Short mmCIF file of C-alpha atoms in Angstrom, two decimals:
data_model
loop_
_atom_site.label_atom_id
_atom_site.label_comp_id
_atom_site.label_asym_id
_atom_site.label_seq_id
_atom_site.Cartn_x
_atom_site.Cartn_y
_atom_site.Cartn_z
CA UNK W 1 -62.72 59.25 77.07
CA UNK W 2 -59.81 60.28 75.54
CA UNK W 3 -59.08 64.87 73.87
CA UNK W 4 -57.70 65.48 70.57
CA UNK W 5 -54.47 64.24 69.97
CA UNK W 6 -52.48 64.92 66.40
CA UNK W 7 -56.05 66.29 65.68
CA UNK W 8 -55.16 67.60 62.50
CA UNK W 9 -56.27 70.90 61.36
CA UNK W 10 -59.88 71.28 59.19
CA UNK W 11 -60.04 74.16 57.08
CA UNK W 12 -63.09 74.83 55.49
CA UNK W 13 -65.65 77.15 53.03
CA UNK W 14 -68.98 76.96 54.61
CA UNK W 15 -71.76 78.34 52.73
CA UNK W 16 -73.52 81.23 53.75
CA UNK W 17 -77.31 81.40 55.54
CA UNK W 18 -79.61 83.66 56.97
CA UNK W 19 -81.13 83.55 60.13
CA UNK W 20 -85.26 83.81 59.67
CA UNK W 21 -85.41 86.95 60.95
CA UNK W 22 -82.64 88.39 59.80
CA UNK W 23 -82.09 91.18 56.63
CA UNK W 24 -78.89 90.33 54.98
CA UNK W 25 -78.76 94.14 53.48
CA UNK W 26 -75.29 94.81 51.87
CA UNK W 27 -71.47 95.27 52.08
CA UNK W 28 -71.45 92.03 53.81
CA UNK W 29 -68.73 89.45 52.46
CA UNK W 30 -70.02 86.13 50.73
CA UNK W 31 -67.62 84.28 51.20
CA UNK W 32 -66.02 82.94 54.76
CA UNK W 33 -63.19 80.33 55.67
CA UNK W 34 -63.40 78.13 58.91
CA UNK W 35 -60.49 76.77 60.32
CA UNK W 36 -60.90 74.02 63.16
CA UNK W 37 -57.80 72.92 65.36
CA UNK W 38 -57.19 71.50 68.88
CA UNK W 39 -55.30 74.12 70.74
CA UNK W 40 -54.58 71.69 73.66
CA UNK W 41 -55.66 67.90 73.98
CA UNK W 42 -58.94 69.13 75.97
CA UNK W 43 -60.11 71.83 73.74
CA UNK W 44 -61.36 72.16 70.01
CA UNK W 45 -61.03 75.59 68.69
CA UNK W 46 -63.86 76.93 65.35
CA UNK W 47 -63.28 79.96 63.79
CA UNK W 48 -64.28 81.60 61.03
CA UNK W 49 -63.71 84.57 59.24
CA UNK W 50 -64.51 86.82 55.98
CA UNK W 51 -61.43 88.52 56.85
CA UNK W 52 -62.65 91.71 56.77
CA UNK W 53 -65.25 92.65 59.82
CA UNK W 54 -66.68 89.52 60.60
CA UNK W 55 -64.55 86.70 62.74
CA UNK W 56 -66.00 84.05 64.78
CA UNK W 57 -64.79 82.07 67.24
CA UNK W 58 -66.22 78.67 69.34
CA UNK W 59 -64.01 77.03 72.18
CA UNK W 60 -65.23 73.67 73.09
CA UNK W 61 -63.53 71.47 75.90
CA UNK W 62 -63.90 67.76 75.78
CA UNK W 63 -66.33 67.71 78.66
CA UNK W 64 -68.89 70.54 76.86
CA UNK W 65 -68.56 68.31 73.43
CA UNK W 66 -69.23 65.07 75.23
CA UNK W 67 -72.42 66.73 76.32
CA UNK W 68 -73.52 67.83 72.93
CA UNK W 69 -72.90 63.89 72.29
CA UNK W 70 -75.41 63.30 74.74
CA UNK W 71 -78.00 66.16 74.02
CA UNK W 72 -77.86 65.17 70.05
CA UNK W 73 -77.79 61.27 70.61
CA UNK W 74 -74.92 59.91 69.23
CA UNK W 75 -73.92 56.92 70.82
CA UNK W 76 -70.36 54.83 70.15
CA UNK W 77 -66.57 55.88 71.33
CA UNK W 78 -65.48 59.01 71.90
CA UNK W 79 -63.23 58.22 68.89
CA UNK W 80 -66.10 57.64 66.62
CA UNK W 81 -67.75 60.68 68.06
CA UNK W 82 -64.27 62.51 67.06
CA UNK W 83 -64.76 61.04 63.40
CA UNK W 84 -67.92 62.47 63.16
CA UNK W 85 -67.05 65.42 63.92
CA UNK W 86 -64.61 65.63 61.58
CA UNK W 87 -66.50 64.28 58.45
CA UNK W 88 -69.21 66.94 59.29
CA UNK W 89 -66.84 69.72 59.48
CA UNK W 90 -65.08 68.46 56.19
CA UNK W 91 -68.50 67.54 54.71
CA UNK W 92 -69.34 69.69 51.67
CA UNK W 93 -72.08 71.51 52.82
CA UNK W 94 -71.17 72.74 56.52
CA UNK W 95 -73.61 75.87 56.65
CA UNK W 96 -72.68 79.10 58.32
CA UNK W 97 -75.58 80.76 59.64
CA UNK W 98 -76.02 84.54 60.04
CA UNK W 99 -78.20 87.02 61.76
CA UNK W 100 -78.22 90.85 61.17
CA UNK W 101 -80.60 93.02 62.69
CA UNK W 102 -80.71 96.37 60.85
CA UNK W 103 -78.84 97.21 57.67
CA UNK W 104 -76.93 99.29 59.88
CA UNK W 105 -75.89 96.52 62.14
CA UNK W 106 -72.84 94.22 61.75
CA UNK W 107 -73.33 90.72 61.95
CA UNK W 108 -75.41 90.06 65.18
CA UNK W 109 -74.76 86.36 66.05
CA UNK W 110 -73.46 83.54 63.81
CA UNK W 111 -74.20 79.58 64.09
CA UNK W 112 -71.83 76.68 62.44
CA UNK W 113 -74.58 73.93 61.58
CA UNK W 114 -73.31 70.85 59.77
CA UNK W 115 -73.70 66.95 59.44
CA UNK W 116 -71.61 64.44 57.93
CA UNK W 117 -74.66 64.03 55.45
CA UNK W 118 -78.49 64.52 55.10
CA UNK W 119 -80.35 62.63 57.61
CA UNK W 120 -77.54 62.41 60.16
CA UNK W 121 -77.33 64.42 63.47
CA UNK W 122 -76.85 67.73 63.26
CA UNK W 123 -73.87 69.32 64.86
CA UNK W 124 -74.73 73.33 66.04
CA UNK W 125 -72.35 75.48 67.22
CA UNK W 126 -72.82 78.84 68.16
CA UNK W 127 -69.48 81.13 67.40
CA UNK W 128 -68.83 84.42 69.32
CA UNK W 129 -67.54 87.38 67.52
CA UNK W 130 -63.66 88.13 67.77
CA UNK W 131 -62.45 91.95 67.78
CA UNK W 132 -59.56 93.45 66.56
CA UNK W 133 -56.42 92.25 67.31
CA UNK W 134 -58.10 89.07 68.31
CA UNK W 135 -59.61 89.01 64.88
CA UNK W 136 -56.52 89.47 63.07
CA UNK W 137 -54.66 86.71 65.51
CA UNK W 138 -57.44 84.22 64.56
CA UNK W 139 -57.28 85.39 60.76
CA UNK W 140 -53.62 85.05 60.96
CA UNK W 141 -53.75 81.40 62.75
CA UNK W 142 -55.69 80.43 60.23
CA UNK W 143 -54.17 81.35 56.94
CA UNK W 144 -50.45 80.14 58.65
CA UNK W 145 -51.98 77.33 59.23
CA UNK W 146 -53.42 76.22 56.17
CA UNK W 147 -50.24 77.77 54.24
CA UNK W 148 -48.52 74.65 56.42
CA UNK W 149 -51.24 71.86 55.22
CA UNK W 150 -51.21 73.38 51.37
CA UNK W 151 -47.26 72.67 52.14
CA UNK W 152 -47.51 69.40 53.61
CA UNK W 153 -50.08 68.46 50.75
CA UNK W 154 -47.69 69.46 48.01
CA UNK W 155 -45.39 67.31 49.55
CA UNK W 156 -47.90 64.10 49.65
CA UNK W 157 -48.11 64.99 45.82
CA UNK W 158 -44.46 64.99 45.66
CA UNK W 159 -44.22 61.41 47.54
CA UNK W 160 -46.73 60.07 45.43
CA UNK W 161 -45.35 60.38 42.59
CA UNK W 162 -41.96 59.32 43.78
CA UNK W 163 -43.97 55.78 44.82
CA UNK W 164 -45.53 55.56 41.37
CA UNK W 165 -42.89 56.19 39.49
CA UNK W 166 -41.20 52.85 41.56
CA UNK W 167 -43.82 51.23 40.70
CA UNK W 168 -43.58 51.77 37.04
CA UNK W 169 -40.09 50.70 37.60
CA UNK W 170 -41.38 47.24 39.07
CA UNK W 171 -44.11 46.82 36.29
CA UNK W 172 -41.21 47.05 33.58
CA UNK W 173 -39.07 44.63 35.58
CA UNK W 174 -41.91 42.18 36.03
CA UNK W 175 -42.61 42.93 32.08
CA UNK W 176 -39.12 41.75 31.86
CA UNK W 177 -39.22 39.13 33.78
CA UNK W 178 -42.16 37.41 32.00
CA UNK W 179 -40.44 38.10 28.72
CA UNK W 180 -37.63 36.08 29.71
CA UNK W 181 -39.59 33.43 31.01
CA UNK W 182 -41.47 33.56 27.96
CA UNK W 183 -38.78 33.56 25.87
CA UNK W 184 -37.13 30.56 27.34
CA UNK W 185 -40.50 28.55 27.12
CA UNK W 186 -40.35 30.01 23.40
CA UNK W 187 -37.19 28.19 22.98
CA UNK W 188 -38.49 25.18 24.91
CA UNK W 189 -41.36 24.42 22.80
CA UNK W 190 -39.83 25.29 19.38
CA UNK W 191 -37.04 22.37 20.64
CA UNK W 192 -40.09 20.04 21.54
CA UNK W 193 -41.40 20.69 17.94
CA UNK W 194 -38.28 20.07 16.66
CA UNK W 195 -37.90 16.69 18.60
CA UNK W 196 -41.64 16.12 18.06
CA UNK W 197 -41.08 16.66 14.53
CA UNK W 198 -37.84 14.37 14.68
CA UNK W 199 -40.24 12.01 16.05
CA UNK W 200 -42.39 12.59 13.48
CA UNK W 201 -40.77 11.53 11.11
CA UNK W 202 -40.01 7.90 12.69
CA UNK W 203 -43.89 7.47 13.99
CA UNK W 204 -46.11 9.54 12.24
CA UNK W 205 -48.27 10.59 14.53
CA UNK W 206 -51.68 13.25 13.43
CA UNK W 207 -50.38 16.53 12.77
CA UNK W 208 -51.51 19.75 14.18
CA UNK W 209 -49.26 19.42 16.87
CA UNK W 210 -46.60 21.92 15.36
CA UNK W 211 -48.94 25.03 15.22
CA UNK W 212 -50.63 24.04 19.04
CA UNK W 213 -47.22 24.80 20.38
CA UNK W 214 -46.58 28.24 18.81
CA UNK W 215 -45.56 30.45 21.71
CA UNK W 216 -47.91 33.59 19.94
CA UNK W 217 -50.69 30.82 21.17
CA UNK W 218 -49.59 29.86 24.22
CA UNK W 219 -48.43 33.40 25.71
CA UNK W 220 -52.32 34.66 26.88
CA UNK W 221 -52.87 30.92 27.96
CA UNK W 222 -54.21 29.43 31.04
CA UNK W 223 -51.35 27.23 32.27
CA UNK W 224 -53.89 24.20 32.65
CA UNK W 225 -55.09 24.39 28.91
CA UNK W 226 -51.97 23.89 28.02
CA UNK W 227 -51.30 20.73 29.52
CA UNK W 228 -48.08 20.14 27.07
CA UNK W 229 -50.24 19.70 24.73
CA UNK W 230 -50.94 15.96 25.09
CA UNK W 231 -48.00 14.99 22.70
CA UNK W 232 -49.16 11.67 21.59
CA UNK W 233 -47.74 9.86 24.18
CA UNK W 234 -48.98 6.18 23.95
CA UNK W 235 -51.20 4.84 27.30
CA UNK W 236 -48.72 2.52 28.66
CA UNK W 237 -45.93 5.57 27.96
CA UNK W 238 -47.70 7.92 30.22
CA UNK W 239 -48.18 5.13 32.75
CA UNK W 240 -44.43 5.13 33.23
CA UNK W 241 -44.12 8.65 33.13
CA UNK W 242 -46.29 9.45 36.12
CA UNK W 243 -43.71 6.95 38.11
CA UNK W 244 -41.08 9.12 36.97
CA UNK W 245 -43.24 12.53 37.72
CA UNK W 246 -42.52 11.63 41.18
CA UNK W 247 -39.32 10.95 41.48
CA UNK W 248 -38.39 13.93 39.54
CA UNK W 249 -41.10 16.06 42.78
CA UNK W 250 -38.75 14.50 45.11
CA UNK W 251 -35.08 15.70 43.26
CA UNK W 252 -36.98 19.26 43.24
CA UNK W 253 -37.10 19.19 47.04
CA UNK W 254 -33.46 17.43 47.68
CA UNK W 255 -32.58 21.00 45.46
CA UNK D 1 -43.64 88.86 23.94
CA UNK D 2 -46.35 87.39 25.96
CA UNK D 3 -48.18 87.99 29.30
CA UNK D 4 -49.11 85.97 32.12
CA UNK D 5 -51.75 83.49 30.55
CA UNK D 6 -52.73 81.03 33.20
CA UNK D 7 -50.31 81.84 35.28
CA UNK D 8 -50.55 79.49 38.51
CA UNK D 9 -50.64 81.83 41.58
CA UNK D 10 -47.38 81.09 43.78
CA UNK D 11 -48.05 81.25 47.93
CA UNK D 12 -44.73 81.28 49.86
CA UNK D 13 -43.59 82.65 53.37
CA UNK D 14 -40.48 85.06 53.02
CA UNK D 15 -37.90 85.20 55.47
CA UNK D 16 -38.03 88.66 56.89
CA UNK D 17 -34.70 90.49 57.22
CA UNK D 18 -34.02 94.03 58.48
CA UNK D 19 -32.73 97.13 56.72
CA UNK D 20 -29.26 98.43 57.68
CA UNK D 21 -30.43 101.34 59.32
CA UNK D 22 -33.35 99.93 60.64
CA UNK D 23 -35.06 99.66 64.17
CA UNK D 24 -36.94 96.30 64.36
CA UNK D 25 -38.35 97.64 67.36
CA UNK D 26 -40.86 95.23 69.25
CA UNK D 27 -44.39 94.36 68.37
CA UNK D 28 -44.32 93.38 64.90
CA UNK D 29 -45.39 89.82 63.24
CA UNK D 30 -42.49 87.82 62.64
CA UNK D 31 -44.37 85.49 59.83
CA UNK D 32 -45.93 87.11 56.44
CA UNK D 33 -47.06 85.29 53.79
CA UNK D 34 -46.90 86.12 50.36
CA UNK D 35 -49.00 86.05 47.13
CA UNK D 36 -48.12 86.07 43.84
CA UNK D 37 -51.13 85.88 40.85
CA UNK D 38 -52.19 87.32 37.74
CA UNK D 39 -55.38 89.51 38.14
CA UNK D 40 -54.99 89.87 34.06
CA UNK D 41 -53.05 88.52 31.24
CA UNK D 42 -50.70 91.84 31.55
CA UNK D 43 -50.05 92.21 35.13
CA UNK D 44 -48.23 90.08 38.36
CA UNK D 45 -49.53 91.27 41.72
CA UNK D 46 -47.34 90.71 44.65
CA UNK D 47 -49.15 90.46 47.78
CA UNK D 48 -47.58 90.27 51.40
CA UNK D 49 -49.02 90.44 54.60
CA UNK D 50 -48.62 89.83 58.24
CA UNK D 51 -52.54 89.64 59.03
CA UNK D 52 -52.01 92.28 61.16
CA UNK D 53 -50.75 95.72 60.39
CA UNK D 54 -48.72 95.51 57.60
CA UNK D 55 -49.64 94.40 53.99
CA UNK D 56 -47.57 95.40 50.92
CA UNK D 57 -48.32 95.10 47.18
CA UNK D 58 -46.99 95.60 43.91
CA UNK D 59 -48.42 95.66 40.77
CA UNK D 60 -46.30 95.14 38.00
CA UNK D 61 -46.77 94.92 34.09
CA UNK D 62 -45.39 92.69 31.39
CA UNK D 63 -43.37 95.75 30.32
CA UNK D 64 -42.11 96.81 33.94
CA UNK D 65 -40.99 93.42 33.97
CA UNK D 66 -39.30 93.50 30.26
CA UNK D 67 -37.22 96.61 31.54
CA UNK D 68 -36.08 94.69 34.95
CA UNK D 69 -35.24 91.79 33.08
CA UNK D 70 -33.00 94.42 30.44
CA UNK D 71 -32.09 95.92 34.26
CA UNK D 72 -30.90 92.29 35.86
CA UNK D 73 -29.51 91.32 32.57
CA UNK D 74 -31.20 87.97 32.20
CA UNK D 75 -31.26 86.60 28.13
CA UNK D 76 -33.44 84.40 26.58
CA UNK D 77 -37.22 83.98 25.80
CA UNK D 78 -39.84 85.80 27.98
CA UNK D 79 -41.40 82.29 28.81
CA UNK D 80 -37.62 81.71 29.95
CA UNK D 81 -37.80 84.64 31.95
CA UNK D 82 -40.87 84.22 33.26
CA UNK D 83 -39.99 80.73 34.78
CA UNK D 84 -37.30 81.87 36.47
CA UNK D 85 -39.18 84.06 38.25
CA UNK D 86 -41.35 81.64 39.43
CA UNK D 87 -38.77 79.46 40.15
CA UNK D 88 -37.39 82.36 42.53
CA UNK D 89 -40.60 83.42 43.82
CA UNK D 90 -41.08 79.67 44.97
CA UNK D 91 -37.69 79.45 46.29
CA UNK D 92 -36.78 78.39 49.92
CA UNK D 93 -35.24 82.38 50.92
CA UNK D 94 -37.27 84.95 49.55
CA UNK D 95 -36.70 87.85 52.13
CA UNK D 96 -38.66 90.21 52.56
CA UNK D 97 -36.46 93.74 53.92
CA UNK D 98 -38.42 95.44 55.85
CA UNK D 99 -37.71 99.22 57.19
CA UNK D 100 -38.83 100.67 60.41
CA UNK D 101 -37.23 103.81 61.23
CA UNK D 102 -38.61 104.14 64.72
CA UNK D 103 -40.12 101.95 67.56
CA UNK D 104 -43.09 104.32 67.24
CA UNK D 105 -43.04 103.98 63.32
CA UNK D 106 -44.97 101.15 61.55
CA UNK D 107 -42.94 99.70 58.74
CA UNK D 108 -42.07 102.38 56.47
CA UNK D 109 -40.70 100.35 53.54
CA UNK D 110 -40.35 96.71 52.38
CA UNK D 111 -39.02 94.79 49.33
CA UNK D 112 -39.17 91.61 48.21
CA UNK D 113 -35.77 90.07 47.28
CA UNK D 114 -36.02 86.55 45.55
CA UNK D 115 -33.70 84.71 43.26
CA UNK D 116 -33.93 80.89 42.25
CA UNK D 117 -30.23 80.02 43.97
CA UNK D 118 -27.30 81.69 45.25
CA UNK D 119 -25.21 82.75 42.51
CA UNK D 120 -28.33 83.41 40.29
CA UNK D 121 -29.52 86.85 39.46
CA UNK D 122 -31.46 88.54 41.84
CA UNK D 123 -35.18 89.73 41.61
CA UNK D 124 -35.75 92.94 43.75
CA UNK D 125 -39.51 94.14 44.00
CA UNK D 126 -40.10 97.08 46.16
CA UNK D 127 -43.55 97.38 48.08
CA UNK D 128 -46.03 99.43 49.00
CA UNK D 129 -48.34 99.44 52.16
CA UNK D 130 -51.62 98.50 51.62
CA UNK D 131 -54.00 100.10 54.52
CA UNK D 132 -57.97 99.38 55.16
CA UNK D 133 -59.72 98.01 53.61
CA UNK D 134 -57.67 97.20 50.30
CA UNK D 135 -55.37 95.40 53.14
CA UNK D 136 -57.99 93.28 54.02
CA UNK D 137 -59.14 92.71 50.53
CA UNK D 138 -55.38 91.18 49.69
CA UNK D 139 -55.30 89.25 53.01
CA UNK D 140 -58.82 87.63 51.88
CA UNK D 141 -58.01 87.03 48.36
CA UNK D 142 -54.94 85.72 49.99
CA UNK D 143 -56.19 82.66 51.58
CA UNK D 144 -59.25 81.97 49.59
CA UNK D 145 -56.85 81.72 46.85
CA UNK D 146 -54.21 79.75 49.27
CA UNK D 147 -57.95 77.52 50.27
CA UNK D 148 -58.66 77.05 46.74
CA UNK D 149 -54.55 75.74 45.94
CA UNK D 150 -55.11 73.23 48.95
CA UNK D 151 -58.02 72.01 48.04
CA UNK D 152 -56.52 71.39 44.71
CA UNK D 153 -53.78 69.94 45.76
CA UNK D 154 -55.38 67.69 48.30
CA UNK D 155 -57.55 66.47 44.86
CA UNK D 156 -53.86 65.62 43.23
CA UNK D 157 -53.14 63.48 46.37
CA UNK D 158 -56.65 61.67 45.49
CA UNK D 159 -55.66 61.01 42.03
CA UNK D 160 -51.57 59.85 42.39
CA UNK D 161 -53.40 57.44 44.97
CA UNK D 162 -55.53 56.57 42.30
CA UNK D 163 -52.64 56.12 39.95
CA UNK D 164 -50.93 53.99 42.19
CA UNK D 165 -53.57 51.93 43.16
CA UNK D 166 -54.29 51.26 38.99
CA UNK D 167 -50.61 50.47 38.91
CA UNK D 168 -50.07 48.19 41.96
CA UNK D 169 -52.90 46.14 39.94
CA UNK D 170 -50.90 46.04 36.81
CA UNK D 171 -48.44 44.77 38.90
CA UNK D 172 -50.39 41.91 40.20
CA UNK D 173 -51.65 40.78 36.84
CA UNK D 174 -47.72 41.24 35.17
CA UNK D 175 -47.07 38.79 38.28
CA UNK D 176 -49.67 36.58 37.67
CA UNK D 177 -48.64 36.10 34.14
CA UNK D 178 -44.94 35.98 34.85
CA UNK D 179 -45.84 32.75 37.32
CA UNK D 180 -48.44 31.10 34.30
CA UNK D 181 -45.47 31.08 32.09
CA UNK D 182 -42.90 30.14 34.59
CA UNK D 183 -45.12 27.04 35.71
CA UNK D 184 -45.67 26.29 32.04
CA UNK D 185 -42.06 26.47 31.65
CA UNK D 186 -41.83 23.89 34.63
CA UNK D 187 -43.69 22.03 33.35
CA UNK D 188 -42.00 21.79 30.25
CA UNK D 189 -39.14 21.13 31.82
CA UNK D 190 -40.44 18.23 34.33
CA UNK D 191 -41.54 16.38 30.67
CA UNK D 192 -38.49 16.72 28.70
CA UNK D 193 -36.66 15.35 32.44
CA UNK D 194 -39.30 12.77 31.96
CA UNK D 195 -38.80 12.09 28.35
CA UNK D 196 -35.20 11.89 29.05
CA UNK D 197 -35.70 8.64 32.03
CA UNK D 198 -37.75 7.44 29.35
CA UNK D 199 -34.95 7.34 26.54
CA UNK D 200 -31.98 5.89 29.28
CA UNK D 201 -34.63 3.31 29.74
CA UNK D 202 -35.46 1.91 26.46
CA UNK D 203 -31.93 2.55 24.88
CA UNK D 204 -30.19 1.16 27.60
CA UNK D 205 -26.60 -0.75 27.23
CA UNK D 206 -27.00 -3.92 25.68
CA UNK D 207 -26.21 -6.25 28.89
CA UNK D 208 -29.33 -5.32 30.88
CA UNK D 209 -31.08 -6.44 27.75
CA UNK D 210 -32.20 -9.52 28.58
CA UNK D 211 -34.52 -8.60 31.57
CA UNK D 212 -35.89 -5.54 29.75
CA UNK D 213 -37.46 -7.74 27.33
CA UNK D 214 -39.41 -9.80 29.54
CA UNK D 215 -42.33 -10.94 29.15
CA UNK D 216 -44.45 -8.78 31.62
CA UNK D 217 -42.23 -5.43 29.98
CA UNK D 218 -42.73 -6.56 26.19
CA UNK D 219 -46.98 -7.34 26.84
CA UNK D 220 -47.45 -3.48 26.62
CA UNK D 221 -44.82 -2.35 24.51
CA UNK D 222 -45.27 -1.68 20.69
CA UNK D 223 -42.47 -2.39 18.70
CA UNK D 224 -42.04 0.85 16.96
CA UNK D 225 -41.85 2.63 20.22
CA UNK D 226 -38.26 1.28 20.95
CA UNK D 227 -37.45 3.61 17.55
CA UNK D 228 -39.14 6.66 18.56
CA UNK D 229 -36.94 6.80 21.76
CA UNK D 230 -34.01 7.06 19.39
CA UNK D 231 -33.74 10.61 20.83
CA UNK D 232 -30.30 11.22 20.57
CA UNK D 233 -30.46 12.85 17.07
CA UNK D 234 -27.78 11.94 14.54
CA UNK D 235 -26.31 15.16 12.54
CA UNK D 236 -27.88 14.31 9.28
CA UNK D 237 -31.35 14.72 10.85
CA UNK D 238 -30.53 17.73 13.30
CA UNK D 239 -30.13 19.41 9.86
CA UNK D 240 -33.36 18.42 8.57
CA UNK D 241 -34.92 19.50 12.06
CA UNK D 242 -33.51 23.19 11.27
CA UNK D 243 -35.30 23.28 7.75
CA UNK D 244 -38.39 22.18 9.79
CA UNK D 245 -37.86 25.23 12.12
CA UNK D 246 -38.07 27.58 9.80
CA UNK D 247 -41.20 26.54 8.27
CA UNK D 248 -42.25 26.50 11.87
CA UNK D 249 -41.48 29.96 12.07
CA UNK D 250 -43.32 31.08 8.98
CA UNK D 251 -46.46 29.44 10.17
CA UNK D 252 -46.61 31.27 13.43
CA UNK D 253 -46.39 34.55 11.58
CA UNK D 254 -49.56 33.32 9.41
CA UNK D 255 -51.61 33.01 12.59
#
């Protein structure tokens, strides 16, 4: 069993519920922020706040979220147990629920339920209110905190588009490339027409060979339908030329 | 003149630096964090804040800003202007001055000092304290605000990834293509190689003669095959070949 090393940070908006018995009343906030960290290797840190009067904290050690494995059934690694955790607390719908007594009353007791999605185990974790300077430490941890990931994302942005704009610089030189090649075979077949031509005019053979070989044609072509376009070589011609094919395969390697 | 139409909030963490006569005293923060948004089209808010005791604001309108511009002496449009305050306000060194006048004292005065690089003219905002709950209000819409930006940015991460994933597969194909066309160019080239053995064997000097019309060589051979090898293409035909090539050329632009 292994803690929660680089156990990067989880910062989250987790909607608001009531407890059963609970009256909501007013002046409460609607809106809360969670922030989820490893302090230490051995400890997982939850807290959440509204950052006015309501902060809540949770500190879990290894040991006490190895038995909520147990007690909730998950089975697997501790590092799968560790992604699961994770995907629940990122999970859209993490739920943060309240309990007020009286109107009067501040919050009473708040719970963290969530699940990495419907019909999954439930992860519940019951948070502990934070006071004054406490409160402001945790609010402060939190917002520093996710000031550095907002950084640290706007730098992923940055390197992304650094690595797309290379690769728009390899899909033009590719472009390029295949141009030339194109161009060459271009060149290539217009000299076979011409020398097909030439030997038109001494054997007469049919004659749509001229537009087969445009390169317009050949350029979205499957290199097998091409095939050279089966230039009227007489059988006992081609004969020869396979003898010659291989030759020529062995001069390739000798290159 | 215009205002501060979707103006995309700026989130930054000032450098904090003392006042001359100051007493830094112990006991205070030593990070902030600082906000800068529209609430309307007419107004910039400046938000700072330590999460702790001290939060400062300023609210300042588009004419405020017209007379500090007049003030710092910076030309141009007021979309001109406007950029270069964001550009400062995003800069690496905003400080934030801060004034203490006792140990005893909180902060007693602070001012934001920004400007986009040395050399450039400077932006000077002074600051007032924010206390209560109107502190805890800016520190809220602080980092729901600073949530909202991450989350947003985190989304831009999801879609350069995107981009570069739709791009390494242009790649692929532009490869692909490139290597049809360069194989039918080998191709090409192996036949024309081919076609070439072909010619040194038929028109071959005169004294191996003899044995190349043998019997077993002649049974397959056709007689007018011995012309169409005639390859090497005198200049009165290489000019008719060129008047064929530029039929050729009209065809391919009927296709």
């Amino acid at each position: 069993m292994e803690g929660f090393q680089e156990f990067e940070p989880i910062f989250n908006e987790p909607r608001i519920g009531w407890a059963k018995n609970s009256n909501p009343g007013s002046g409460l906030m609607d809106q809360f922020l969670m922030h989820i960290f490893a302090p230490d290797d051995n400890h997982l840190k939850i807290q959440v706040t509204d950052y006015h009067s309501n902060t809540f904290e949770a500190v879990k050690s290894v040991m006490q979220l190895d038995d909520m494995r147990d007690c909730i059934g998950i089975g697997g690694s501790w590092a799968e147990f560790v992604e699961y955790l994770v995907a629940s607390f990122k999970a859209e719908d993490v739920k943060l629920v309240l309990e007020k007594l009286s109107d009067s009353d501040g919050v009473a007791y708040a719970k963290l339920v969530a699940q990495k999605s419907k019909g999954m185990p439930l992860i519940s974790i019951s948070l502990t209110k934070l006071l004054d300077n406490a409160a402001r430490d945790a609010m402060a941890n939190m917002s520093f905190g996710l000031f550095k990931a907002f950084k640290r994302t706007k730098n992923l942005v940055l390197q992304e588009k650094e690595h797309s704009l290379q690769l728009t610089k390899v899909i033009s030189a590719e472009k390029e490339r295949s141009e030339n090649i194109q161009s060459q075979l271009g060149k290539r077949q217009k000299l076979e027409k011409m020398n097909s031509s030439d030997r038109l005019d001494v054997s007469g053979p049919p004659a749509s060979n001229g537009a087969q070989n445009s390169p317009d044609k050949l350029a979205g072509r499957d290199p097998a339908s091409t095939k050279v376009t089966n230039r009227v070589v007489p059988a006992f011609r081609r004969a020869k030329v396979r003898g010659a094919l291989l030759q020529d395969i062995e001069d390739d390697k000798d290159n």
